[in-house]
Coordinates of C-alpha atoms and ligand atoms in Angstrom, one line a residue:
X1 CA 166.8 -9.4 29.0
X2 CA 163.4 -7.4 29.7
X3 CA 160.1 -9.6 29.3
X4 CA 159.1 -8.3 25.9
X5 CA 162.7 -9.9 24.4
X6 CA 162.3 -13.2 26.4
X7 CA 158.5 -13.0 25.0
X8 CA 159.6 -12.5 21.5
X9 CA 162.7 -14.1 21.1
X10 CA 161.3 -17.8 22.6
X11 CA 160.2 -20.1 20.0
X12 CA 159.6 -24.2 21.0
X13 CA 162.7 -26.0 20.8
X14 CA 162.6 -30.0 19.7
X15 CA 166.4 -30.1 19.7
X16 CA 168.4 -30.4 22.9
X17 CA 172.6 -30.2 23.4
X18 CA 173.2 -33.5 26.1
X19 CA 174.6 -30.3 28.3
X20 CA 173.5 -30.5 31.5
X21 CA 171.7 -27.7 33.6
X22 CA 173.5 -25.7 35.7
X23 CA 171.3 -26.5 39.3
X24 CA 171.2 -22.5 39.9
X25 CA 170.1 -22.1 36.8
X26 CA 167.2 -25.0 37.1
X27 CA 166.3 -23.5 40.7
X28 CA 165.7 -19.8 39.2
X29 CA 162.9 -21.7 36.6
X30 CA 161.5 -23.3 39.3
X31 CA 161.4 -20.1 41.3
X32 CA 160.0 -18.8 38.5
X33 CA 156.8 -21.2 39.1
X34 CA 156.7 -21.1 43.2
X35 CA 156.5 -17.3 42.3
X36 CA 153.8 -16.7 39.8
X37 CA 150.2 -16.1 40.9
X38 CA 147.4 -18.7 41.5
X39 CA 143.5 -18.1 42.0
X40 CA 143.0 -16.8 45.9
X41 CA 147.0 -17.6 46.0
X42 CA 146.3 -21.6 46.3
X43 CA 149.2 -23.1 45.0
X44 CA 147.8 -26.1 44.6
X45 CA 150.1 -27.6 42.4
X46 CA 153.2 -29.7 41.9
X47 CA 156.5 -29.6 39.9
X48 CA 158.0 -33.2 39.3
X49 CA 161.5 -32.8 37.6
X50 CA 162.9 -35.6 35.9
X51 CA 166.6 -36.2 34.7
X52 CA 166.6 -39.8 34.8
X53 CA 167.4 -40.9 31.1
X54 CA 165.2 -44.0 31.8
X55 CA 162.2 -42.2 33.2
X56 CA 162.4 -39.3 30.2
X57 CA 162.3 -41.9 27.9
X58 CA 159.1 -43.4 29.2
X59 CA 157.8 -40.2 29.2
X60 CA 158.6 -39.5 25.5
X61 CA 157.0 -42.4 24.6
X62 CA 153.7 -41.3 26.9
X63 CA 154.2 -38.3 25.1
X64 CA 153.4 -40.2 21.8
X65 CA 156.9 -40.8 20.8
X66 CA 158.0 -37.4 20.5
X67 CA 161.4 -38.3 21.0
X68 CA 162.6 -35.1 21.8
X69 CA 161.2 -34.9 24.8
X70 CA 163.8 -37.6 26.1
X71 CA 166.9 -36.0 24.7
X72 CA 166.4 -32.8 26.7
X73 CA 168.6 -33.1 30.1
X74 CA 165.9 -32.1 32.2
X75 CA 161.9 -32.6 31.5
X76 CA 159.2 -31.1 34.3
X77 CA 156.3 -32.3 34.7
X78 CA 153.4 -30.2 35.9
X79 CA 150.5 -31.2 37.7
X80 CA 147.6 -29.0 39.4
X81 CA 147.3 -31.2 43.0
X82 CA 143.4 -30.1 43.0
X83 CA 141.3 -30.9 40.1
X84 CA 138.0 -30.2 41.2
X85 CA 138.3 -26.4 42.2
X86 CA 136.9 -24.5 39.9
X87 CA 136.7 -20.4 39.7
X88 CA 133.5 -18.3 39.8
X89 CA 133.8 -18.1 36.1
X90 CA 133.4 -21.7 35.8
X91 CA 136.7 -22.5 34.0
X92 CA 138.8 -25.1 36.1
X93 CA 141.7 -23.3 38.4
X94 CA 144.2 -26.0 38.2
X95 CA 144.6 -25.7 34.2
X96 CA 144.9 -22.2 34.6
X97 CA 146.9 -21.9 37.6
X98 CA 149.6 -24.6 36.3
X99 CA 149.4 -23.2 32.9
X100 CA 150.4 -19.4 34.4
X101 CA 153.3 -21.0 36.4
X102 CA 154.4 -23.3 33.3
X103 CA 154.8 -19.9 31.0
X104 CA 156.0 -18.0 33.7
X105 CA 159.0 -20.9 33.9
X106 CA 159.2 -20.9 29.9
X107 CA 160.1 -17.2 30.5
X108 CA 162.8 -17.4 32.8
X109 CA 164.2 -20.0 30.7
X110 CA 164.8 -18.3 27.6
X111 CA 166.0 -15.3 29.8
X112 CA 168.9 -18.5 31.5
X113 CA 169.3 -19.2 27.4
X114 CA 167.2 -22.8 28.0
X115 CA 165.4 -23.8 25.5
X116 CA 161.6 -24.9 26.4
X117 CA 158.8 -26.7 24.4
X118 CA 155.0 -27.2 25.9
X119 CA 154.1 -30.5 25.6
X120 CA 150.3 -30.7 25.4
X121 CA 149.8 -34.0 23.6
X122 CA 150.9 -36.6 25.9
X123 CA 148.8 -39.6 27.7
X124 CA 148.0 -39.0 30.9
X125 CA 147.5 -41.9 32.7
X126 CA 150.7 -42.8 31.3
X127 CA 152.6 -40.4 32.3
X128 CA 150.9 -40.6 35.9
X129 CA 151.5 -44.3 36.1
X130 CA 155.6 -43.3 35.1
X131 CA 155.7 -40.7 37.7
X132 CA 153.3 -42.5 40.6
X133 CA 150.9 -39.9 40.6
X134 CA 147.9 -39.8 42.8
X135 CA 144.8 -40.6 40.6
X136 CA 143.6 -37.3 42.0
X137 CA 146.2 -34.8 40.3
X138 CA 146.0 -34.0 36.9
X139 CA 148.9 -33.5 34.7
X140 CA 148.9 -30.4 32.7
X141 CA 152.2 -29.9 30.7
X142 CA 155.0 -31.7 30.2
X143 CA 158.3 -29.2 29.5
X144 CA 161.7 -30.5 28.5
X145 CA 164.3 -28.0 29.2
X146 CA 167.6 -27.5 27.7
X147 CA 170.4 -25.7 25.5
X148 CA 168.9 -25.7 21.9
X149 CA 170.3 -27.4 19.7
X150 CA 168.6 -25.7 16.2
X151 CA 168.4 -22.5 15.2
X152 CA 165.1 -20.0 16.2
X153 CA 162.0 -20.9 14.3
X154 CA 160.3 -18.5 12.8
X155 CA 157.1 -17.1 14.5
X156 CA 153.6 -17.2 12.7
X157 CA 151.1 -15.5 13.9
X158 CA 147.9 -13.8 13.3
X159 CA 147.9 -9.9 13.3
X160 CA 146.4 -7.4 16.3
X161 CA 143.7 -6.8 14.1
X162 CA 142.2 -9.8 13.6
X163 CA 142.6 -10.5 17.5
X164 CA 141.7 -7.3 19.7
X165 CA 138.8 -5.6 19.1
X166 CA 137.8 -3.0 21.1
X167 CA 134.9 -2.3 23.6
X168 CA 132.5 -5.1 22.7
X169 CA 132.8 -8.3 20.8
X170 CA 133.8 -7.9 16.9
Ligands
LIG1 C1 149.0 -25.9 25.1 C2 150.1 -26.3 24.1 C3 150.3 -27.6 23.7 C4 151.4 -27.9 22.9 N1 151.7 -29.2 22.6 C5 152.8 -29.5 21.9 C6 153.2 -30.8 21.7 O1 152.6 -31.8 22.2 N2 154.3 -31.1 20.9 C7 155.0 -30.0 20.3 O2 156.0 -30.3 19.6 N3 154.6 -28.7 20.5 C8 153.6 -28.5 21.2 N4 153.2 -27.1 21.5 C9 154.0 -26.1 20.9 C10 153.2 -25.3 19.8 O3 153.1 -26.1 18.6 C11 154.0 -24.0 19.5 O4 154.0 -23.2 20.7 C12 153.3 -23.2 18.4 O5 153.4 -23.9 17.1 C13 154.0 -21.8 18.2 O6 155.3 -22.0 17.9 P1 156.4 -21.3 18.9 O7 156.3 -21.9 20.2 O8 157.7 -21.7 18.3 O9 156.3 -19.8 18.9 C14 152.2 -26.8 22.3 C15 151.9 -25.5 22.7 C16 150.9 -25.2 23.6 C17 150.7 -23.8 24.0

């Protein structure tokens, strides 16, 4: 599959088969994150994956009951392990570091057939308190991982036009 298939093809997946994971298959998504880039190469993060059915259903409910999350066999949980750097642009390198790596392993997933959803609304000193996190590393994304169990969503989305403009600001 090249990138622009995996791109267009992914949709979020709420629906999970009980199937488990083929482990070579969870390794290449995980090598998907070591691998991706990081501001001045820092790496500073840290992939916690989570198949115990007790455990994913504490973080479903952290995750504001969506239930889903639980039922997928495998959910990672994605944490930047410094939350105070911050880039010369001023935006915080954590969120975008961990965010790069969590796409890049939402790729590789839909490449493996895995179904992915990014889990944004979730509490987070729950979900630390679930996992033992140090108070100092911030939780970014939560992703179940699975085989989908619905059909592909439609996509929505707003046309080039009305989000590339070219040469200055429009
Ligand atoms: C930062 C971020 C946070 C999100 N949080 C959630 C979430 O908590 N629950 C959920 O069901 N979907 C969540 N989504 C999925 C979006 O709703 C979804 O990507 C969007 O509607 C586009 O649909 P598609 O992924 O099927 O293309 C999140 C997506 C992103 C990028």
């Amino acid at each position: 599959m090249d990138v622009f298939t995996a791109i267009s093809q992914r949709c979020s997946v709420r629906a999970y088969k009980a199937t488990d994971i083929e482990e070579d298959k969870l390794k290449k998504v995980l090598e998907a994150a070591r691998l991706s880039p990081s501001a001045s190469n820092r790496q500073d993060w840290k992939f916690i994956v989570v198949k115990n059915k007790d455990t994913k259903k504490k973080l479903a409910k952290a995750a504001f009951g969506q239930s889903f999350v639980g039922e997928a066999p495998v959910v990672i949980v994605a944490c930047g392990t410094d939350s105070k750097a911050v880039m010369g642009c001023g935006q915080s390198t954590h969120t975008v570091d961990v965010s790069i790596a969590c796409a890049f392993m939402i790729l590789q997933a839909e490449e493996l057939g895995l179904g992915t959803c990014w889990i944004g609304a979730f509490d987070e000193g729950e979900t630390k308190k679930i996992l033992s996190i140090p108070g100092n590393v911030r939780v970014v994304a939560v992703i179940p991982l699975g085989y989908p169990n619905q059909p592909p969503s439609q996509k929505f989305r707003k046309s080039l036009n009305e989000i590339v403009c070219y040469e200055k600001y429009e």
